[in-house]
């Protein structure tokens, strides 16, 4: 269309008339600088994201107004100053590369934000709720004063000398290797927490995994992207809520496996009770408090690392393979955390951590992976709901899905090959 059609009588048509033309015309000829500006304004009024290329002074107003102004190679200083992107090589194919790269960066930043929010919610709310809900002193004996008793315990009093009819002076301190079962755990006097060293180790290993998000495999979106903060918050909260619930549940299971309580599930992660206090079925197990702290350290570490795999995809975690740096960082972090939990004794004046058995480590891994599958399934379901609301016809024959696991264009196939290589 000759741009005289935009101003048949000298003055420009009303906005509605220009919008009707720009909505159906693909090519405009003999465009003046003011015509280019009007076309850009018209496209933006229709809710479209408008890009504009130019090289001269007369293109500067339209370059400035466009959502994305692109100054081509050899353009004037005025065009470069007005543009958002300046091309330094001949041709327009580099624009495609720039768009694909930008959308990949956007996807990685979005994954990082979701992961960061989810992990922060899990950690902060876990320690807050653990302090608010649970009192370790209600499960573990931490002193031998008369009158103290644990509800449901086979021991009638925390004064073991009196409860067991022993001679005075027999040692029951857990920290002393020469002392006898059942034990006193001085740490149980305080609200539950991890020692500072444990939290620092989690943070360092977690940060190492986060850095590799910048090199993760992503698929560039077909359409221009923008922040949907409500969707982001909902997904991040769900990804944080599932491991938060599983952490609180495991903490309860551990606390209720204290000396004298002997629940059936203590066999999964506890230690066998000495023969003098064993029952006829030989199925009494208990969990020392310092080992409970270590179990929670390992649980929080692994669930944090697994959350990264849920945050990086819109479909199930297995729908897109991770990059080698990300997967390598995950292996290093989880193996390190597991070795610390199974071999290291971390002394602390208030919250000492003792190594746990290989059986307990395996249980924590299986427990984490089960809730990770729940977490990942809920996330995939959320994205399907969001996609259905945005595109009600999705899933019907011939209709493209809004899932990021689908490669929709040849340019995206080429980009994916380049990115993953």
Tab-separated table of N, CA and C in Angstrom, residues 236-368:
chain	number	residue	atom	x	y	z
A	236	UNK	N	6.085	-20.624	42.262
A	236	UNK	CA	7.158	-20.633	43.265
A	236	UNK	C	6.635	-21.057	44.629
A	237	UNK	N	5.445	-20.586	44.999
A	237	UNK	CA	4.881	-20.948	46.312
A	237	UNK	C	4.562	-22.428	46.388
A	238	UNK	N	4.035	-22.991	45.302
A	238	UNK	CA	3.747	-24.428	45.297
A	238	UNK	C	5.043	-25.227	45.375
A	239	UNK	N	6.049	-24.809	44.603
A	239	UNK	CA	7.338	-25.515	44.638
A	239	UNK	C	7.999	-25.408	46.007
A	240	UNK	N	7.727	-24.334	46.744
A	240	UNK	CA	8.275	-24.209	48.087
A	240	UNK	C	7.433	-24.893	49.142
A	241	UNK	N	6.108	-24.954	48.919
A	241	UNK	CA	5.206	-25.501	49.933
A	241	UNK	C	5.356	-27.015	50.092
A	242	UNK	N	5.577	-27.727	48.978
A	242	UNK	CA	5.672	-29.197	49.069
A	242	UNK	C	6.885	-29.624	49.894
A	243	UNK	N	8.118	-29.150	49.603
A	243	UNK	CA	9.245	-29.537	50.467
A	243	UNK	C	9.130	-28.984	51.879
A	244	UNK	N	8.454	-27.855	52.051
A	244	UNK	CA	8.229	-27.336	53.400
A	244	UNK	C	7.385	-28.312	54.206
A	245	UNK	N	6.281	-28.778	53.616
A	245	UNK	CA	5.431	-29.752	54.305
A	245	UNK	C	6.200	-31.037	54.603
A	246	UNK	N	6.962	-31.519	53.616
A	246	UNK	CA	7.691	-32.777	53.830
A	246	UNK	C	8.763	-32.617	54.904
A	247	UNK	N	9.374	-31.433	55.012
A	247	UNK	CA	10.378	-31.205	56.057
A	247	UNK	C	9.740	-31.206	57.438
A	248	UNK	N	8.599	-30.544	57.567
A	248	UNK	CA	7.903	-30.524	58.864
A	248	UNK	C	7.425	-31.920	59.244
A	249	UNK	N	6.958	-32.685	58.256
A	249	UNK	CA	6.512	-34.048	58.536
A	249	UNK	C	7.682	-34.917	58.991
A	250	UNK	N	8.806	-34.812	58.308
A	250	UNK	CA	9.969	-35.617	58.703
A	250	UNK	C	10.477	-35.198	60.082
A	251	UNK	N	10.415	-33.937	60.384
A	251	UNK	CA	10.829	-33.481	61.714
A	251	UNK	C	9.943	-34.102	62.785
A	252	UNK	N	8.645	-34.148	62.520
A	252	UNK	CA	7.739	-34.789	63.495
A	252	UNK	C	8.065	-36.279	63.633
A	253	UNK	N	8.291	-36.953	62.500
A	253	UNK	CA	8.609	-38.385	62.569
A	253	UNK	C	9.888	-38.609	63.368
A	254	UNK	N	10.868	-37.733	63.200
A	254	UNK	CA	12.116	-37.886	63.937
A	254	UNK	C	11.945	-37.610	65.423
A	255	UNK	N	11.236	-36.531	65.751
A	255	UNK	CA	11.028	-36.200	67.163
A	255	UNK	C	10.244	-37.296	67.882
A	256	UNK	N	9.275	-37.855	67.208
A	256	UNK	CA	8.448	-38.892	67.844
A	256	UNK	C	9.144	-40.245	67.886
A	257	UNK	N	10.401	-40.296	67.421
A	257	UNK	CA	11.197	-41.532	67.505
A	257	UNK	C	12.246	-41.435	68.610
A	258	UNK	N	12.025	-40.568	69.568
A	258	UNK	CA	12.975	-40.366	70.663
A	258	UNK	C	13.043	-41.582	71.581
A	259	UNK	N	14.032	-41.574	72.471
A	259	UNK	CA	14.205	-42.668	73.443
A	259	UNK	C	12.909	-42.898	74.215
A	260	UNK	N	12.445	-44.146	74.207
A	260	UNK	CA	11.271	-44.513	74.983
A	260	UNK	C	9.964	-44.448	74.219
A	261	UNK	N	9.928	-43.843	73.030
A	261	UNK	CA	8.673	-43.739	72.284
A	261	UNK	C	8.487	-44.906	71.315
A	262	UNK	N	9.517	-45.271	70.599
A	262	UNK	CA	9.576	-46.473	69.773
A	262	UNK	C	8.412	-46.630	68.780
A	263	UNK	N	8.157	-45.699	67.888
A	263	UNK	CA	7.134	-45.907	66.858
A	263	UNK	C	7.623	-46.910	65.817
A	264	UNK	N	6.712	-47.472	65.059
A	264	UNK	CA	7.071	-48.506	64.093
A	264	UNK	C	7.994	-47.975	62.993
A	265	UNK	N	7.823	-46.705	62.628
A	265	UNK	CA	8.608	-46.167	61.514
A	265	UNK	C	10.032	-45.793	61.907
A	266	UNK	N	10.364	-45.879	63.176
A	266	UNK	CA	11.731	-45.553	63.592
A	266	UNK	C	12.750	-46.517	62.999
A	267	UNK	N	12.290	-47.711	62.579
A	267	UNK	CA	13.198	-48.685	61.981
A	267	UNK	C	13.771	-48.163	60.661
A	268	UNK	N	13.089	-47.206	60.023
A	268	UNK	CA	13.525	-46.689	58.725
A	268	UNK	C	14.776	-45.833	58.820
A	269	UNK	N	14.994	-45.204	59.965
A	269	UNK	CA	16.127	-44.279	60.078
A	269	UNK	C	16.787	-44.278	61.450
A	270	UNK	N	16.270	-45.074	62.386
A	270	UNK	CA	16.771	-45.034	63.751
A	270	UNK	C	17.836	-46.077	64.061
A	271	UNK	N	18.217	-46.102	65.325
A	271	UNK	CA	19.202	-47.071	65.825
A	271	UNK	C	18.490	-48.083	66.707
A	272	UNK	N	19.008	-49.296	66.714
A	272	UNK	CA	18.368	-50.345	67.503
A	272	UNK	C	18.614	-50.121	68.991
A	273	UNK	N	17.572	-50.313	69.765
A	273	UNK	CA	17.657	-50.133	71.212
A	273	UNK	C	18.534	-51.246	71.807
A	274	UNK	N	19.375	-50.938	72.798
A	274	UNK	CA	20.189	-51.987	73.446
A	274	UNK	C	19.324	-53.139	73.972
A	275	UNK	N	19.921	-54.315	74.047
A	275	UNK	CA	19.174	-55.523	74.415
A	275	UNK	C	18.484	-55.401	75.756
A	276	UNK	N	19.066	-54.661	76.690
A	276	UNK	CA	18.465	-54.549	78.018
A	276	UNK	C	17.098	-53.866	77.967
A	277	UNK	N	16.839	-53.105	76.907
A	277	UNK	CA	15.568	-52.368	76.808
A	277	UNK	C	14.761	-52.800	75.597
A	278	UNK	N	15.175	-53.909	74.981
A	278	UNK	CA	14.472	-54.394	73.792
A	278	UNK	C	13.257	-55.212	74.201
A	279	UNK	N	12.251	-55.255	73.332
A	279	UNK	CA	11.058	-56.050	73.606
A	279	UNK	C	11.200	-57.443	72.988
A	280	UNK	N	10.179	-58.275	73.200
A	280	UNK	CA	10.241	-59.646	72.700
A	280	UNK	C	10.264	-59.697	71.171
A	281	UNK	N	9.602	-58.731	70.523
A	281	UNK	CA	9.562	-58.711	69.052
A	281	UNK	C	10.855	-58.168	68.451
A	282	UNK	N	11.720	-57.624	69.282
A	282	UNK	CA	13.010	-57.086	68.826
A	282	UNK	C	12.833	-56.011	67.737
A	283	UNK	N	11.854	-55.118	67.933
A	283	UNK	CA	11.562	-54.105	66.915
A	283	UNK	C	11.561	-52.686	67.484
A	284	UNK	N	12.312	-52.478	68.547
A	284	UNK	CA	12.401	-51.139	69.108
A	284	UNK	C	13.604	-50.393	68.534
A	285	UNK	N	13.333	-49.205	67.980
A	285	UNK	CA	14.373	-48.343	67.423
A	285	UNK	C	14.165	-46.928	67.960
A	286	UNK	N	15.262	-46.215	68.065
A	286	UNK	CA	15.184	-44.831	68.535
A	286	UNK	C	16.119	-43.967	67.695
A	287	UNK	N	15.896	-42.653	67.750
A	287	UNK	CA	16.710	-41.715	66.973
A	287	UNK	C	17.319	-40.684	67.909
A	288	UNK	N	18.634	-40.709	68.102
A	288	UNK	CA	19.279	-39.676	68.923
A	288	UNK	C	19.028	-38.284	68.345
A	289	UNK	N	18.955	-37.304	69.224
A	289	UNK	CA	18.602	-35.954	68.791
A	289	UNK	C	19.644	-35.365	67.846
A	290	UNK	N	20.914	-35.619	68.100
A	290	UNK	CA	21.952	-35.074	67.217
A	290	UNK	C	21.890	-35.705	65.830
A	291	UNK	N	21.433	-36.949	65.736
A	291	UNK	CA	21.254	-37.575	64.428
A	291	UNK	C	20.010	-37.040	63.727
A	292	UNK	N	18.989	-36.684	64.511
A	292	UNK	CA	17.812	-36.047	63.914
A	292	UNK	C	18.203	-34.728	63.246
A	293	UNK	N	19.052	-33.959	63.897
A	293	UNK	CA	19.510	-32.694	63.303
A	293	UNK	C	20.252	-32.966	61.998
A	294	UNK	N	21.078	-34.024	61.987
A	294	UNK	CA	21.802	-34.366	60.757
A	294	UNK	C	20.848	-34.832	59.667
A	295	UNK	N	19.835	-35.605	60.027
A	295	UNK	CA	18.844	-36.051	59.044
A	295	UNK	C	18.134	-34.854	58.422
A	296	UNK	N	17.771	-33.866	59.249
A	296	UNK	CA	17.096	-32.686	58.713
A	296	UNK	C	18.032	-31.859	57.843
A	297	UNK	N	19.309	-31.839	58.202
A	297	UNK	CA	20.294	-31.160	57.337
A	297	UNK	C	20.323	-31.804	55.962
A	298	UNK	N	20.396	-33.139	55.916
A	298	UNK	CA	20.456	-33.839	54.641
A	298	UNK	C	19.150	-33.678	53.870
A	299	UNK	N	18.038	-33.734	54.575
A	299	UNK	CA	16.739	-33.608	53.922
A	299	UNK	C	16.591	-32.249	53.251
A	300	UNK	N	16.913	-31.187	53.972
A	300	UNK	CA	16.780	-29.828	53.432
A	300	UNK	C	17.741	-29.630	52.266
A	301	UNK	N	18.961	-30.146	52.389
A	301	UNK	CA	19.938	-30.012	51.303
A	301	UNK	C	19.435	-30.647	50.024
A	302	UNK	N	19.011	-31.899	50.102
A	302	UNK	CA	18.602	-32.619	48.898
A	302	UNK	C	17.334	-32.022	48.306
A	303	UNK	N	16.365	-31.675	49.143
A	303	UNK	CA	15.116	-31.114	48.604
A	303	UNK	C	15.369	-29.779	47.912
A	304	UNK	N	16.329	-28.991	48.414
A	304	UNK	CA	16.698	-27.744	47.742
A	304	UNK	C	17.248	-28.022	46.347
A	305	UNK	N	18.143	-29.004	46.252
A	305	UNK	CA	18.760	-29.304	44.972
A	305	UNK	C	17.753	-29.898	43.988
A	306	UNK	N	16.846	-30.745	44.474
A	306	UNK	CA	15.840	-31.333	43.598
A	306	UNK	C	14.844	-30.288	43.102
A	307	UNK	N	14.575	-29.283	43.922
A	307	UNK	CA	13.646	-28.227	43.515
A	307	UNK	C	14.129	-27.529	42.251
A	308	UNK	N	15.435	-27.463	42.069
A	308	UNK	CA	15.981	-26.844	40.866
A	308	UNK	C	15.488	-27.550	39.607
A	309	UNK	N	15.375	-28.873	39.651
A	309	UNK	CA	14.926	-29.614	38.480
A	309	UNK	C	13.441	-29.418	38.225
A	310	UNK	N	12.681	-29.171	39.270
A	310	UNK	CA	11.259	-28.880	39.076
A	310	UNK	C	11.049	-27.473	38.545
A	311	UNK	N	11.902	-26.530	38.959
A	311	UNK	CA	11.721	-25.126	38.581
A	311	UNK	C	12.116	-24.842	37.145
A	312	UNK	N	12.924	-25.684	36.528
A	312	UNK	CA	13.513	-25.354	35.228
A	312	UNK	C	12.627	-25.736	34.046
A	313	UNK	N	11.534	-26.458	34.252
A	313	UNK	CA	10.664	-26.862	33.143
A	313	UNK	C	9.214	-26.547	33.471
A	314	UNK	N	8.419	-26.413	32.413
A	314	UNK	CA	6.979	-26.243	32.586
A	314	UNK	C	6.278	-27.594	32.624
A	315	UNK	N	6.822	-28.571	31.940
A	315	UNK	CA	6.279	-29.916	32.008
A	315	UNK	C	6.959	-30.689	33.121
A	316	UNK	N	6.916	-32.016	33.037
A	316	UNK	CA	7.596	-32.837	34.025
A	316	UNK	C	9.105	-32.619	33.926
A	317	UNK	N	9.807	-32.872	35.007
A	317	UNK	CA	11.248	-32.579	35.054
A	317	UNK	C	12.020	-33.336	33.990
A	318	UNK	N	11.502	-34.493	33.556
A	318	UNK	CA	12.202	-35.312	32.569
A	318	UNK	C	11.906	-34.880	31.138
A	319	UNK	N	11.121	-33.818	30.954
A	319	UNK	CA	10.746	-33.396	29.603
A	319	UNK	C	11.888	-32.705	28.867
A	320	UNK	N	12.879	-32.233	29.584
A	320	UNK	CA	14.033	-31.597	28.940
A	320	UNK	C	15.281	-31.898	29.755
A	321	UNK	N	16.303	-32.421	29.090
A	321	UNK	CA	17.494	-32.820	29.842
A	321	UNK	C	18.262	-31.589	30.313
A	322	UNK	N	18.863	-31.668	31.493
A	322	UNK	CA	19.643	-30.531	31.998
A	322	UNK	C	20.988	-30.437	31.299
A	323	UNK	N	21.598	-29.280	31.398
A	323	UNK	CA	22.938	-29.115	30.844
A	323	UNK	C	23.945	-29.885	31.693
A	324	UNK	N	25.089	-30.178	31.097
A	324	UNK	CA	26.123	-30.931	31.817
A	324	UNK	C	26.627	-30.173	33.048
A	325	UNK	N	26.879	-28.837	32.972
A	325	UNK	CA	27.316	-28.125	34.186
A	325	UNK	C	26.295	-28.195	35.318
A	326	UNK	N	25.009	-28.058	34.971
A	326	UNK	CA	23.984	-28.092	36.016
A	326	UNK	C	23.909	-29.477	36.653
A	327	UNK	N	23.892	-30.508	35.827
A	327	UNK	CA	23.796	-31.859	36.375
A	327	UNK	C	25.046	-32.209	37.168
A	328	UNK	N	26.207	-31.756	36.684
A	328	UNK	CA	27.445	-32.006	37.423
A	328	UNK	C	27.454	-31.319	38.770
A	329	UNK	N	26.981	-30.072	38.799
A	329	UNK	CA	26.912	-29.349	40.074
A	329	UNK	C	25.939	-30.029	41.032
A	330	UNK	N	24.841	-30.546	40.496
A	330	UNK	CA	23.871	-31.271	41.326
A	330	UNK	C	24.508	-32.514	41.942
A	331	UNK	N	25.227	-33.283	41.129
A	331	UNK	CA	25.874	-34.495	41.649
A	331	UNK	C	26.900	-34.158	42.728
A	332	UNK	N	27.713	-33.151	42.469
A	332	UNK	CA	28.735	-32.772	43.452
A	332	UNK	C	28.087	-32.326	44.752
A	333	UNK	N	27.047	-31.506	44.658
A	333	UNK	CA	26.395	-30.972	45.857
A	333	UNK	C	25.713	-32.074	46.657
A	334	UNK	N	24.972	-32.950	45.988
A	334	UNK	CA	24.242	-33.989	46.716
A	334	UNK	C	25.176	-35.051	47.282
A	335	UNK	N	26.210	-35.411	46.530
A	335	UNK	CA	27.169	-36.392	47.053
A	335	UNK	C	27.907	-35.811	48.253
A	336	UNK	N	28.298	-34.542	48.158
A	336	UNK	CA	28.970	-33.897	49.292
A	336	UNK	C	28.075	-33.867	50.518
A	337	UNK	N	26.811	-33.478	50.328
A	337	UNK	CA	25.876	-33.417	51.455
A	337	UNK	C	25.665	-34.803	52.065
A	338	UNK	N	25.590	-35.831	51.222
A	338	UNK	CA	25.378	-37.188	51.729
A	338	UNK	C	26.606	-37.694	52.481
A	339	UNK	N	27.789	-37.412	51.967
A	339	UNK	CA	29.013	-37.828	52.661
A	339	UNK	C	29.152	-37.126	54.007
A	340	UNK	N	28.819	-35.847	54.053
A	340	UNK	CA	28.858	-35.118	55.327
A	340	UNK	C	27.901	-35.755	56.318
A	341	UNK	N	26.682	-36.081	55.848
A	341	UNK	CA	25.669	-36.642	56.747
A	341	UNK	C	26.060	-38.024	57.263
A	342	UNK	N	26.753	-38.807	56.453
A	342	UNK	CA	27.058	-40.187	56.846
A	342	UNK	C	28.403	-40.352	57.543
A	343	UNK	N	29.301	-39.355	57.395
A	343	UNK	CA	30.651	-39.536	57.934
A	343	UNK	C	31.072	-38.468	58.941
A	344	UNK	N	30.526	-37.280	58.835
A	344	UNK	CA	31.055	-36.146	59.603
A	344	UNK	C	30.334	-35.961	60.932
A	345	UNK	N	31.116	-35.613	61.933
A	345	UNK	CA	30.565	-35.137	63.196
A	345	UNK	C	30.828	-33.640	63.270
A	346	UNK	N	29.759	-32.854	63.334
A	346	UNK	CA	29.891	-31.398	63.355
A	346	UNK	C	29.620	-30.914	64.765
A	347	UNK	N	30.678	-30.628	65.522
A	347	UNK	CA	30.474	-30.194	66.907
A	347	UNK	C	29.867	-28.800	66.967
A	348	UNK	N	29.010	-28.612	67.919
A	348	UNK	CA	28.400	-27.309	68.143
A	348	UNK	C	27.963	-27.260	69.601
A	349	UNK	N	28.145	-26.136	70.222
A	349	UNK	CA	27.837	-26.024	71.651
A	349	UNK	C	26.361	-26.266	71.930
A	350	UNK	N	25.495	-25.846	70.992
A	350	UNK	CA	24.057	-25.970	71.207
A	350	UNK	C	23.430	-27.060	70.350
A	351	UNK	N	23.846	-27.166	69.078
A	351	UNK	CA	23.216	-28.109	68.162
A	351	UNK	C	24.261	-29.004	67.488
A	352	UNK	N	24.838	-29.964	68.204
A	352	UNK	CA	25.798	-30.873	67.567
A	352	UNK	C	25.098	-31.792	66.568
A	353	UNK	N	25.829	-32.175	65.527
A	353	UNK	CA	25.290	-33.068	64.503
A	353	UNK	C	26.153	-34.315	64.421
A	354	UNK	N	25.512	-35.487	64.556
A	354	UNK	CA	26.229	-36.758	64.518
A	354	UNK	C	25.962	-37.467	63.207
A	355	UNK	N	26.917	-38.245	62.692
A	355	UNK	CA	26.700	-38.966	61.431
A	355	UNK	C	25.572	-39.985	61.555
A	356	UNK	N	24.875	-40.196	60.460
A	356	UNK	CA	23.754	-41.133	60.445
A	356	UNK	C	24.131	-42.355	59.622
A	357	UNK	N	23.349	-43.411	59.743
A	357	UNK	CA	23.653	-44.665	59.072
A	357	UNK	C	23.347	-44.569	57.575
A	358	UNK	N	23.880	-45.514	56.816
A	358	UNK	CA	23.593	-45.559	55.381
A	358	UNK	C	22.113	-45.840	55.135
A	359	UNK	N	21.493	-46.599	56.040
A	359	UNK	CA	20.046	-46.845	55.920
A	359	UNK	C	19.261	-45.555	56.058
A	360	UNK	N	19.648	-44.717	57.015
A	360	UNK	CA	18.981	-43.435	57.197
A	360	UNK	C	19.195	-42.526	55.984
A	361	UNK	N	20.417	-42.534	55.435
A	361	UNK	CA	20.686	-41.733	54.232
A	361	UNK	C	19.804	-42.180	53.066
A	362	UNK	N	19.697	-43.501	52.883
A	362	UNK	CA	18.862	-44.024	51.791
A	362	UNK	C	17.399	-43.648	52.003
A	363	UNK	N	16.947	-43.702	53.251
A	363	UNK	CA	15.561	-43.324	53.535
A	363	UNK	C	15.322	-41.864	53.196
A	364	UNK	N	16.242	-40.981	53.583
A	364	UNK	CA	16.074	-39.551	53.300
A	364	UNK	C	16.039	-39.306	51.801
A	365	UNK	N	16.889	-39.990	51.049
A	365	UNK	CA	16.881	-39.841	49.597
A	365	UNK	C	15.542	-40.286	49.006
A	366	UNK	N	15.063	-41.460	49.417
A	366	UNK	CA	13.793	-41.969	48.897
A	366	UNK	C	12.638	-41.056	49.301
A	367	UNK	N	12.665	-40.595	50.538
A	367	UNK	CA	11.622	-39.690	51.044
A	367	UNK	C	11.604	-38.402	50.227
A	368	UNK	N	12.782	-37.835	49.973
A	368	UNK	CA	12.876	-36.610	49.185
A	368	UNK	C	12.386	-36.831	47.758
